[in-house]
Short mmCIF file of C-alpha atoms in Angstrom, two decimals:
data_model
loop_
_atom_site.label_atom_id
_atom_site.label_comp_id
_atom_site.label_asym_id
_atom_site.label_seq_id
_atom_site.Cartn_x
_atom_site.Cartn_y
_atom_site.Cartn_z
CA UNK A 1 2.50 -2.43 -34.73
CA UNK A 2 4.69 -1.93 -31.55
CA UNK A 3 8.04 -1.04 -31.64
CA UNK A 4 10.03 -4.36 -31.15
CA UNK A 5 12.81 -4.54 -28.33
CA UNK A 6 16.64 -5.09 -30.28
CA UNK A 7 17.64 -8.36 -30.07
CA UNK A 8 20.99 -8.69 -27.88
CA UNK A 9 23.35 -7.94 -29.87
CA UNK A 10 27.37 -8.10 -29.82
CA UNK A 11 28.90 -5.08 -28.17
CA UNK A 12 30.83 -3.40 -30.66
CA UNK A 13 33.86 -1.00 -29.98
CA UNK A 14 31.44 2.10 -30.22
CA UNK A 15 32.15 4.69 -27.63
CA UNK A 16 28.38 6.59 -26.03
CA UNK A 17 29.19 10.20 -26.47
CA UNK A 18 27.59 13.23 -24.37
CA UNK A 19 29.69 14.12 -20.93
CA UNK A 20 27.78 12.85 -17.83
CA UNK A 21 29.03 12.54 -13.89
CA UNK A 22 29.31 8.99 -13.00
CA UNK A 23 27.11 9.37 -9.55
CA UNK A 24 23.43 10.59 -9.29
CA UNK A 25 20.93 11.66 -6.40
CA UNK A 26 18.08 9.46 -6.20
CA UNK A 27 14.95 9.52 -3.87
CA UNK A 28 14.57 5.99 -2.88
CA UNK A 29 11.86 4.37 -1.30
CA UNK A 30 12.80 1.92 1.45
CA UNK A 31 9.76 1.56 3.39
CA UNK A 32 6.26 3.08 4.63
CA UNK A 33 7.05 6.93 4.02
CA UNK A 34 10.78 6.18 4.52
CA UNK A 35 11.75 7.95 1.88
CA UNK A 36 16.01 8.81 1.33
CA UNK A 37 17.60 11.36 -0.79
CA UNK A 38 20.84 9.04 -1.62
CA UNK A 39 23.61 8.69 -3.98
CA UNK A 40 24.03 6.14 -6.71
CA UNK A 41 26.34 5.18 -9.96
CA UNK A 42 25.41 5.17 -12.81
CA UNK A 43 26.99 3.76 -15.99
CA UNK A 44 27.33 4.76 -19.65
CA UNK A 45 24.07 3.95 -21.48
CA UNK A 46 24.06 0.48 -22.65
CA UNK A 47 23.93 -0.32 -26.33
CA UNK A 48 20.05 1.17 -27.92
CA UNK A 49 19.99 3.16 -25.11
CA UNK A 50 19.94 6.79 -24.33
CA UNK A 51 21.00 8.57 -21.10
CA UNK A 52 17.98 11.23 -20.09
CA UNK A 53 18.32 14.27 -17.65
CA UNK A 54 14.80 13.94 -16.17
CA UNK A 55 12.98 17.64 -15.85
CA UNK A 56 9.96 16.73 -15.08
CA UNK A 57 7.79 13.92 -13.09
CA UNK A 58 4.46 13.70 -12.06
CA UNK A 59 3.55 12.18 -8.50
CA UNK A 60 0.53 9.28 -9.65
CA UNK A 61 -1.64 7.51 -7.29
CA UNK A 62 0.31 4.50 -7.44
CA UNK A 63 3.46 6.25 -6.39
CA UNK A 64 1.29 7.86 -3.37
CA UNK A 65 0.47 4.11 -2.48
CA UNK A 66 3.97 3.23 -2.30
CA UNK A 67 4.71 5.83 -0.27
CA UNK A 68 1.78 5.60 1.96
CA UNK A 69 2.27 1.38 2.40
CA UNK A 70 5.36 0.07 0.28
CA UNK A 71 2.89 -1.47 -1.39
CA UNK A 72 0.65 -0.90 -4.66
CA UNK A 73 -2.50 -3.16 -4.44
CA UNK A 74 -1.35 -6.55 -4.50
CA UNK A 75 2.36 -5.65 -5.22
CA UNK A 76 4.45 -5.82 -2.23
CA UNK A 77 8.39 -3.85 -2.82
CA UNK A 78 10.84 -6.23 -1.48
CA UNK A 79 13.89 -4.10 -1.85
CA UNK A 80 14.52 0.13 -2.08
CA UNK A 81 12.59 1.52 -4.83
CA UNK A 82 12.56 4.85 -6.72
CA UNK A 83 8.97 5.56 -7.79
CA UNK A 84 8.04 7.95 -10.73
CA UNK A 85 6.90 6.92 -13.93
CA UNK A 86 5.56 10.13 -15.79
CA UNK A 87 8.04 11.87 -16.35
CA UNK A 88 10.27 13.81 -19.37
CA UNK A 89 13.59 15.03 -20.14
CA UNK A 90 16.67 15.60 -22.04
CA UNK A 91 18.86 13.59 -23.92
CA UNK A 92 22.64 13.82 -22.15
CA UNK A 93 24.10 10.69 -23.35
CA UNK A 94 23.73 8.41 -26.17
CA UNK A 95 24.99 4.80 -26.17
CA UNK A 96 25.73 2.40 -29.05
CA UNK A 97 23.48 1.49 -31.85
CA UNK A 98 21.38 4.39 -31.32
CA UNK A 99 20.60 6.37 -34.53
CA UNK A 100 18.06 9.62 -35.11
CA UNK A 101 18.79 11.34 -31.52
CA UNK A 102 20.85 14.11 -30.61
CA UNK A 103 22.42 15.79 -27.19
CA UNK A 104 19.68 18.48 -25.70
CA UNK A 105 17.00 16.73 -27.62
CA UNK A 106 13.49 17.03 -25.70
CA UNK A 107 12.00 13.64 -24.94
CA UNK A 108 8.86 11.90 -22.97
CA UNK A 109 9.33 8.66 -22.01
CA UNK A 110 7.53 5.73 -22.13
CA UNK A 111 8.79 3.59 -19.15
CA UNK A 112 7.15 0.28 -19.47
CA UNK A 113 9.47 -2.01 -21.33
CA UNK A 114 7.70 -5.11 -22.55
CA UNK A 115 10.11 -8.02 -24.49
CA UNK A 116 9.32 -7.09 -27.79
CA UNK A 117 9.35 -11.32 -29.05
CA UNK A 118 6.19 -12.64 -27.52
CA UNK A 119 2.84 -13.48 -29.50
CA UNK A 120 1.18 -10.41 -27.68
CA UNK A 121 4.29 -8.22 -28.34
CA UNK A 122 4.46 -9.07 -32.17
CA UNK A 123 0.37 -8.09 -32.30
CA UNK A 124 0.92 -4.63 -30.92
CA UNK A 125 -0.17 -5.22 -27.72
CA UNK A 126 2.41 -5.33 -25.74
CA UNK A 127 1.10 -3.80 -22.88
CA UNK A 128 0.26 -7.42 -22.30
CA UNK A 129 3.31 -8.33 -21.95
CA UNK A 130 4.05 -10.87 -19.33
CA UNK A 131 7.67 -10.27 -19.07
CA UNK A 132 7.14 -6.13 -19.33
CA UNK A 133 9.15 -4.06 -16.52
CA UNK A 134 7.46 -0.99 -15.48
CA UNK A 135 9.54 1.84 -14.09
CA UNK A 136 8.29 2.64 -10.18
CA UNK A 137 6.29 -0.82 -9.67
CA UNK A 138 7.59 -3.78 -7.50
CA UNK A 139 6.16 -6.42 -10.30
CA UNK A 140 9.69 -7.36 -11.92
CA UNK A 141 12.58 -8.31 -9.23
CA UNK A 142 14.42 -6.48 -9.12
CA UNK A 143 12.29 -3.89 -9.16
CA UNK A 144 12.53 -1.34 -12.38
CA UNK A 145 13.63 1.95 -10.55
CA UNK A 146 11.14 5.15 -11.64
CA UNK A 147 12.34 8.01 -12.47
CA UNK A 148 12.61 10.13 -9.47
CA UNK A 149 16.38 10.58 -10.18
CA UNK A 150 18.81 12.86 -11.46
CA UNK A 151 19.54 10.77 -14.30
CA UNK A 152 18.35 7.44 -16.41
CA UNK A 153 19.41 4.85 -18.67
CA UNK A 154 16.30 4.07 -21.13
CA UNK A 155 16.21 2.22 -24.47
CA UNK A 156 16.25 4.96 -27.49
CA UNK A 157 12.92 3.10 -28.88
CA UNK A 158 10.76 4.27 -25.75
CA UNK A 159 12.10 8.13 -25.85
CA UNK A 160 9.52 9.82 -27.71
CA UNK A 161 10.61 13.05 -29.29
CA UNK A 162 8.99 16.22 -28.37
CA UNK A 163 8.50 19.61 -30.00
CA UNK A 164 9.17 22.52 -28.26
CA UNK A 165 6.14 23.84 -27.57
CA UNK A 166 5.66 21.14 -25.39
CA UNK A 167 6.33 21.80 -21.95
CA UNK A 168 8.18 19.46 -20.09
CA UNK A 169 5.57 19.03 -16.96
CA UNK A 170 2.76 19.09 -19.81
CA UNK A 171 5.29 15.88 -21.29
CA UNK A 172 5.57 14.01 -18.23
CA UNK A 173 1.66 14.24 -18.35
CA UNK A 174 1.48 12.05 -21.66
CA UNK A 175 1.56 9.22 -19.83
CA UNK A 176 -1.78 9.42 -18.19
CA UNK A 177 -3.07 10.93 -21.24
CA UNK A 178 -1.93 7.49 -22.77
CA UNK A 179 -4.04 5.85 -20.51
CA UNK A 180 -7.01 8.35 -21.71
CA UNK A 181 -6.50 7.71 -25.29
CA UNK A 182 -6.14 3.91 -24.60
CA UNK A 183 -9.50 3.98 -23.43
CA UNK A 184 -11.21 5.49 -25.97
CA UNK A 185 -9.35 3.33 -28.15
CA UNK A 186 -11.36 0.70 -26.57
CA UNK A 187 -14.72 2.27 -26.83
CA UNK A 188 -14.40 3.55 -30.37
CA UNK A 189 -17.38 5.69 -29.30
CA UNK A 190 -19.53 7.08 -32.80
CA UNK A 191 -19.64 10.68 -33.14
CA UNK A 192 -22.58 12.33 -31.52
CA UNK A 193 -22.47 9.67 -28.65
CA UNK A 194 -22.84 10.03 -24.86
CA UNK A 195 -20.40 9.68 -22.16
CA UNK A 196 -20.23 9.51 -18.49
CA UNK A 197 -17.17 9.46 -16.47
CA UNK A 198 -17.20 8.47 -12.98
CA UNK A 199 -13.67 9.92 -11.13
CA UNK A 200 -12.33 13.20 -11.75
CA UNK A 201 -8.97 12.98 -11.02
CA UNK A 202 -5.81 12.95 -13.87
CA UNK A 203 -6.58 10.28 -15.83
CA UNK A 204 -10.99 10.61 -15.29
CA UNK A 205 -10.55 14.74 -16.79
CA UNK A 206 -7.68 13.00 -19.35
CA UNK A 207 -10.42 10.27 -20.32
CA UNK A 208 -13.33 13.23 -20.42
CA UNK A 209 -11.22 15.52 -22.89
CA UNK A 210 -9.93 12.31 -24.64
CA UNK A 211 -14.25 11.49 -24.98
CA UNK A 212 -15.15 14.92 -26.21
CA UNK A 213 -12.08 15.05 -28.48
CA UNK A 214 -13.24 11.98 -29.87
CA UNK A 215 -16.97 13.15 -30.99
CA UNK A 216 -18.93 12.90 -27.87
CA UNK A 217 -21.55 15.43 -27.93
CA UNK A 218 -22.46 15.29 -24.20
CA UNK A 219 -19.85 14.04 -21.90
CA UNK A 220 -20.74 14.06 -18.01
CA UNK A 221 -18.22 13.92 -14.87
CA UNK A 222 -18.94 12.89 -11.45
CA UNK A 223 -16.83 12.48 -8.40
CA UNK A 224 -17.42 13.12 -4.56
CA UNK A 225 -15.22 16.15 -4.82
CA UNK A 226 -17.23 19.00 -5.75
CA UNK A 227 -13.95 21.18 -6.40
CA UNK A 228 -12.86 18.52 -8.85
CA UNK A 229 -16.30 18.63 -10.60
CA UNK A 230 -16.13 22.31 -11.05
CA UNK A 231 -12.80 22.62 -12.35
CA UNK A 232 -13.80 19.61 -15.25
CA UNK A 233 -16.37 21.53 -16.41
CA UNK A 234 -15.22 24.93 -16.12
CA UNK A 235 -12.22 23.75 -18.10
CA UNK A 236 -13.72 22.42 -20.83
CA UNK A 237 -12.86 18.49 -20.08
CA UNK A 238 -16.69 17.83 -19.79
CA UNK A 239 -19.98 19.59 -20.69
CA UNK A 240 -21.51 18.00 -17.24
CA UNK A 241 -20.74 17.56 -14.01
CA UNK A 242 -22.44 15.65 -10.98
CA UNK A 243 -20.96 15.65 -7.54
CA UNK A 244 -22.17 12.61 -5.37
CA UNK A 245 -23.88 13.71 -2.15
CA UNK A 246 -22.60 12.69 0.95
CA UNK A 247 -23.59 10.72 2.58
CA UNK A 248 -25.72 8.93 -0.42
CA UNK A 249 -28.39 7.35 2.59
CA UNK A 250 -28.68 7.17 6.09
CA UNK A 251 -27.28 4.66 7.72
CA UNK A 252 -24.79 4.41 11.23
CA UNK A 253 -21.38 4.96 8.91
CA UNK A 254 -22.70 7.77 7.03
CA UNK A 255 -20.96 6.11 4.23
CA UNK A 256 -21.48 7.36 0.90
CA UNK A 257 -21.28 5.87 -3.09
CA UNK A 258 -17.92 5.90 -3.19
CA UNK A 259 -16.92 4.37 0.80
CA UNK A 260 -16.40 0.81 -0.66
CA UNK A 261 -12.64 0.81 0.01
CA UNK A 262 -12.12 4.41 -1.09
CA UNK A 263 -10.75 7.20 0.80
CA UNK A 264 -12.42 10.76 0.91
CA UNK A 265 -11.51 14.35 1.94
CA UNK A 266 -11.49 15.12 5.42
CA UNK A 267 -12.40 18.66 6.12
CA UNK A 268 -8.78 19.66 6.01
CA UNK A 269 -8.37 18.03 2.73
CA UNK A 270 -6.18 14.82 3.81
CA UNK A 271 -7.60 12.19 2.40
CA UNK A 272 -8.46 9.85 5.21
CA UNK A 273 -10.05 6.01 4.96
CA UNK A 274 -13.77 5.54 5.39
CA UNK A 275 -15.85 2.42 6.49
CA UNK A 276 -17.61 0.43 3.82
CA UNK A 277 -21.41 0.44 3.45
CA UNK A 278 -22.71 0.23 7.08
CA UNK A 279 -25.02 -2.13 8.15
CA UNK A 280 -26.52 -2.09 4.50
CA UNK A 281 -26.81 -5.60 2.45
CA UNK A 282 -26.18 -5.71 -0.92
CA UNK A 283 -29.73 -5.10 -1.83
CA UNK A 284 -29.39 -1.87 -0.38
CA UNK A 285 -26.14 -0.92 -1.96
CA UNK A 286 -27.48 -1.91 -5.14
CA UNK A 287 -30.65 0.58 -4.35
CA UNK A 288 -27.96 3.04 -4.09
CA UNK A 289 -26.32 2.80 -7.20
CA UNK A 290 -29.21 2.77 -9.21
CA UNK A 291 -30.36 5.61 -7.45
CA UNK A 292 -27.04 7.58 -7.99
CA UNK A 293 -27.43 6.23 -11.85
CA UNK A 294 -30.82 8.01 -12.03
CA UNK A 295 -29.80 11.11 -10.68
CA UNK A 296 -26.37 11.95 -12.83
CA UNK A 297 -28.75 11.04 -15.98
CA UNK A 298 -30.82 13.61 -15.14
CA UNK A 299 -28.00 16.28 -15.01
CA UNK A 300 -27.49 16.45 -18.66
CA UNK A 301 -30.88 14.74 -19.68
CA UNK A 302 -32.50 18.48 -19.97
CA UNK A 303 -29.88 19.48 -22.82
CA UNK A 304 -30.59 16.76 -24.77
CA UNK A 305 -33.09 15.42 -27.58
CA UNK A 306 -36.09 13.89 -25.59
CA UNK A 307 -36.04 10.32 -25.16
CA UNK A 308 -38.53 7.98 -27.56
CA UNK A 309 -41.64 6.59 -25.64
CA UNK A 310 -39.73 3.16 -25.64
CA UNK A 311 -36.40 4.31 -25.33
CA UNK A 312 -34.50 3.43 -22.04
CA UNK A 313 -32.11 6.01 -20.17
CA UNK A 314 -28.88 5.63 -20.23
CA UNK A 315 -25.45 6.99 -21.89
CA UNK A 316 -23.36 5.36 -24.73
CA UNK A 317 -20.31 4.83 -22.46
CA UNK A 318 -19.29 5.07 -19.35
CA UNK A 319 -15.72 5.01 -18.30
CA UNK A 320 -15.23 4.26 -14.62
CA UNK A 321 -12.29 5.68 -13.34
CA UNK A 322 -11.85 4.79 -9.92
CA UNK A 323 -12.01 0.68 -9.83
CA UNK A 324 -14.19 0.49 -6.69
CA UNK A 325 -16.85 -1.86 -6.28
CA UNK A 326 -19.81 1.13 -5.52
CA UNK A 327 -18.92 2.85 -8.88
CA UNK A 328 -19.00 -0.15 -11.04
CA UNK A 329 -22.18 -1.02 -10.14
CA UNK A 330 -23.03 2.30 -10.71
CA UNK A 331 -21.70 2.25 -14.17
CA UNK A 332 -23.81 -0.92 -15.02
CA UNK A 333 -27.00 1.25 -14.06
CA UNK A 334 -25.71 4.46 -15.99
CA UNK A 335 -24.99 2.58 -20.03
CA UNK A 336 -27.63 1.99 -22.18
CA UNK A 337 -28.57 -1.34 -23.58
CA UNK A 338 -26.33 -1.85 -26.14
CA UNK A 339 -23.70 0.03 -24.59
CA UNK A 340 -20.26 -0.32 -23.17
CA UNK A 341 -18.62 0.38 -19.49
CA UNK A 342 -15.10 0.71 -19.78
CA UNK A 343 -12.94 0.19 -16.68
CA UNK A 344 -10.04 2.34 -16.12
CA UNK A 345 -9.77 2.16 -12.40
CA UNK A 346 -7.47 -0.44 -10.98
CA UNK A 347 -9.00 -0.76 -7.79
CA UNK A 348 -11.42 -3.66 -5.58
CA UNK A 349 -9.81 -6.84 -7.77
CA UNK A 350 -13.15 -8.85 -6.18
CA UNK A 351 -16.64 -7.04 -6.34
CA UNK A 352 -20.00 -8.02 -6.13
CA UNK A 353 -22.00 -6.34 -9.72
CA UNK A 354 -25.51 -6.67 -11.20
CA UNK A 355 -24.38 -8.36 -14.39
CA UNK A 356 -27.26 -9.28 -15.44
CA UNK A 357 -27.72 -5.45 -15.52
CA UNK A 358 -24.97 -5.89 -18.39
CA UNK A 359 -25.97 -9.29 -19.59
CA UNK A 360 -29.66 -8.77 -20.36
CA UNK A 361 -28.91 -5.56 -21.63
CA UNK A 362 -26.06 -6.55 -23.95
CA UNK A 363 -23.78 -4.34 -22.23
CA UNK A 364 -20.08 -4.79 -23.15
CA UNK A 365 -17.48 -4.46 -20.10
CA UNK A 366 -14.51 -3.89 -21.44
CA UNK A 367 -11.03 -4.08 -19.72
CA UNK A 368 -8.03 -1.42 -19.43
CA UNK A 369 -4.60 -2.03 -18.67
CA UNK A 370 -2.17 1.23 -19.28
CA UNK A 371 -1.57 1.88 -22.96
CA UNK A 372 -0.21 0.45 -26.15
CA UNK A 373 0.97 2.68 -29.43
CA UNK A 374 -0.23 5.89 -27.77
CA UNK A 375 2.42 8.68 -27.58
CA UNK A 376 2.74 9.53 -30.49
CA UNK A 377 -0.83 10.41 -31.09
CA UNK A 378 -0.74 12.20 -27.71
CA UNK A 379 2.01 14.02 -29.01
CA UNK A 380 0.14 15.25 -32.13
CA UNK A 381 -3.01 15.85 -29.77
CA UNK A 382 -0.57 18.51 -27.38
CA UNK A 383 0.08 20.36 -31.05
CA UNK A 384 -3.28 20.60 -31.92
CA UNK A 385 -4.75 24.09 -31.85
CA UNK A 386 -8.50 25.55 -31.66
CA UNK A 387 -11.65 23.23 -30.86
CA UNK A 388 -9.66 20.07 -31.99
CA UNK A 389 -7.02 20.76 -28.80
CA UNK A 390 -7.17 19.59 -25.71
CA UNK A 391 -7.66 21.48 -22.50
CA UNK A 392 -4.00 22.78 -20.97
CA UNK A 393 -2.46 19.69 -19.51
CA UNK A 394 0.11 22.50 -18.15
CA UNK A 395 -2.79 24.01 -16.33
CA UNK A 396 -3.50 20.71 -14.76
CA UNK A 397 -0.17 20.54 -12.52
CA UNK A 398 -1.30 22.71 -9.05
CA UNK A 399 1.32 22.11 -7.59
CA UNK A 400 5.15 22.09 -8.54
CA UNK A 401 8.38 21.26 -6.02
CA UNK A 402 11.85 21.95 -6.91
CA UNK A 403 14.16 19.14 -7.16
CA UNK A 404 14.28 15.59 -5.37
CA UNK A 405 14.76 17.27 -2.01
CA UNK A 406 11.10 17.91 -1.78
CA UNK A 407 9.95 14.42 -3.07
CA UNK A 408 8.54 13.81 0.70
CA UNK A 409 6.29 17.13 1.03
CA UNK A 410 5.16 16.30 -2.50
CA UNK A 411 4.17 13.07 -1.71
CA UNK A 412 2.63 14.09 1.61
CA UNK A 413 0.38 16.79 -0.62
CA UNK A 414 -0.33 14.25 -3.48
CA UNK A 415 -1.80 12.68 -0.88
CA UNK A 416 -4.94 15.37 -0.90
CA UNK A 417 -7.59 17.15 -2.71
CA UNK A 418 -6.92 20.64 -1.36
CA UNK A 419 -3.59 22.06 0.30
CA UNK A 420 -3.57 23.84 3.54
CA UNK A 421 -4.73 27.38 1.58
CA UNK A 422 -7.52 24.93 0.07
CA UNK A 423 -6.55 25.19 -2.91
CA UNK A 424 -7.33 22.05 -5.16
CA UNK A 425 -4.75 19.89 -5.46
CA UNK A 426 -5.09 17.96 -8.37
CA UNK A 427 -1.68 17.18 -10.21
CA UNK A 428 1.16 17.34 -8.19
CA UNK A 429 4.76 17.21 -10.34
CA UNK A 430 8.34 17.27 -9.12
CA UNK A 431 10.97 19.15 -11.20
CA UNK A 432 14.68 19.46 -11.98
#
């Protein structure tokens, strides 16, 4: 069950303790790549809260959206916002009611806050929330700052404790990792099964450790980055790896699997918009998935027990990561009958799929939407030691900038799949 949200109670004569300046810097967000380093107050922490010196935050792709067009998807920011929503700390300041913390005690937080009284909410699910305020997203107005400041107020019941052999940027990564153990959640894949997932960024390597971690024997990545692809599988976060050629057919756009709405490198590693499928109907882009389908099958089909005479191809689950249009109609070509696609990817909200590629089939599509009653098993999983660990999430952060003063150059470089050494850039955290 979820943690509930206190109900409002009385304020009682009971003092916060912990010494804290009443005025912060802030990076705050007031338009396309207008990005301030300002000054703001900041009170006591309220009753059930907790005052947290953030150490650590990690730069997502929705905060690079903001940045890029003050504007996540369908989410439009009406008013300055700070973005940052991965992110960890320490405890400075502890208001009323608050019970089991301590001053310097390490935490990770967990920054959607859902209403704790709702039927959803009472079920454990209350990342369903319909009232839930997200830290860095312009959902809730006002929006819910992130946590791309000095300094936060955050209920004590979403402050997750952390050991010290946590790190604090490998802490601030939990919360992708929540969205990787979410999804296998959702699969509940049996041991020995198969795996493909399609996206290699954070949360695709989080969801391919999460897959292996979980019992599946072969576990295969693809992306259009072939640096991204390497490092997976080098790293232990798959056994597989398929890069999609580019382009995937001929046509006048030389557009490629991926091109429906998605951006790809450029050869100095900015990621730069390309067309959608040229000139191709969707007979032809269909052709194309299923031929992509056939070919990362093939990549791990060798290592594997041969199929039966009547078997069809085809792994146990695939989890697409990217939530465009091309690679979920890839994913419908990829799962076995009987099998289940999981989408991760928030991404094209209208697409054009094959389902009877899923219906006759019996193939389950099942829906993700961030996390629910996850950090503390992520938690445990950091802890973990020999075959039953996860790869370094430390290892995972390229790229690190001190302080919010350099909140623009990290966005900028977020931005990318390889800086201007090409190096890969693949997690991109800002730190106290």
């Amino acid at each position: 069950m979820a943690p509930s949200a206190a109900p409002e109670a009385l304020p009682l004569l009971v003092p916060s303790h912990g010494a804290s300046k009443s005025t912060i810097k802030a990076s705050v967000l007031h338009g396309p790549t207008d990005l301030r380093l300002e000054t703001r107050h900041i009170e006591e922490p309220s009753s059930g809260e907790l005052q947290i010196q953030i150490k650590s935050t990690g730069i997502c792709g929705s905060d690079v959206s903001y940045y890029k067009k003050f504007a996540n998807g369908d989410l439009c920011a009406c008013a300055p916002l700070s973005l940052g929503h991965e992110s960890s700390g320490v405890v400075v300041a502890i208001g009323p009611q608050v019970s089991g913390f301590s001053i310097g005690d390490r935490v990770a937080l967990e920054v959607g806050i859902p209403c704790g009284q709702c039927a959803i909410c009472r079920k454990g699910r209350y990342n369903l929330c319909k009232k839930m305020r997200f830290r860095s997203s312009a959902k809730s107005v006002p929006h819910f700052q992130g946590t791309l400041q000095e300094r936060i107020n955050h209920p004590a019941v979403w402050c997750h404790k952390l050991p010290d052999h946590i790190s604090f940027d490998a802490a601030a990564l939990l919360e992708p990792l929540s969205v990787a153990i979410h999804s296998l959640n959702r699969a509940s894949p049996a041991p020995g099964s198969t795996a493909l997932v399609i996206g290699a960024g954070t949360v695709g390597l989080l969801v391919a450790a999460m897959a292996r971690q979980s019992g599946c024997t072969f576990v295969t990545i693809m992306d259009v980055d072939e640096g991204r692809v390497e490092y997976a599988v080098k790293n232990g976060f798959a056994t597989h790896g398929y890069v999609v050629p580019k382009p995937l057919h001929s046509s006048a756009s030389s557009s490629s699997i991926f091109s429906s709405g998605i951006t790809t490198p450029s050869s100095d590693g900015a990621m730069t918009p390309v067309s959608s499928y040229g000139g191709g109907g969707i007979g032809e882009r269909l052709d194309g998935a299923k031929a992509v389908a056939a070919d990362v099958l093939a990549v791990a089909r060798h290592d594997m027990s041969p199929l039966e005479e009547d078997e069809d191809d085809g792994v146990d689950v695939t989890f697409e990561c990217t939530g465009k249009e091309a690679c979920m109609q890839t994913s419908l070509y990829t799962t076995r009958p009987g099998g289940k696609v999981i989408m991760v990817g928030m991404g094209t909200p209208i697409q054009t799929l094959p389902l009877s590629a899923a219906h006759l089939r019996e193939v389950d599509i099942l829906g993700i939407f961030r996390y629910a009653n996850t950090y503390p098993t992520g938690i445990r999983l950091l802890g973990a030691k020999g075959p039953m660990g996860l790869p370094s999430l430390d290892k995972m952060v390229t790229h690190r900038f001190k302080g919010l003063g350099g909140a623009r150059e990290a966005f900028e470089l977020a931005g990318r799949t390889v800086d201007d050494e090409g190096k890969l850039v693949l997690k991109v955290v800002i730190e106290a």
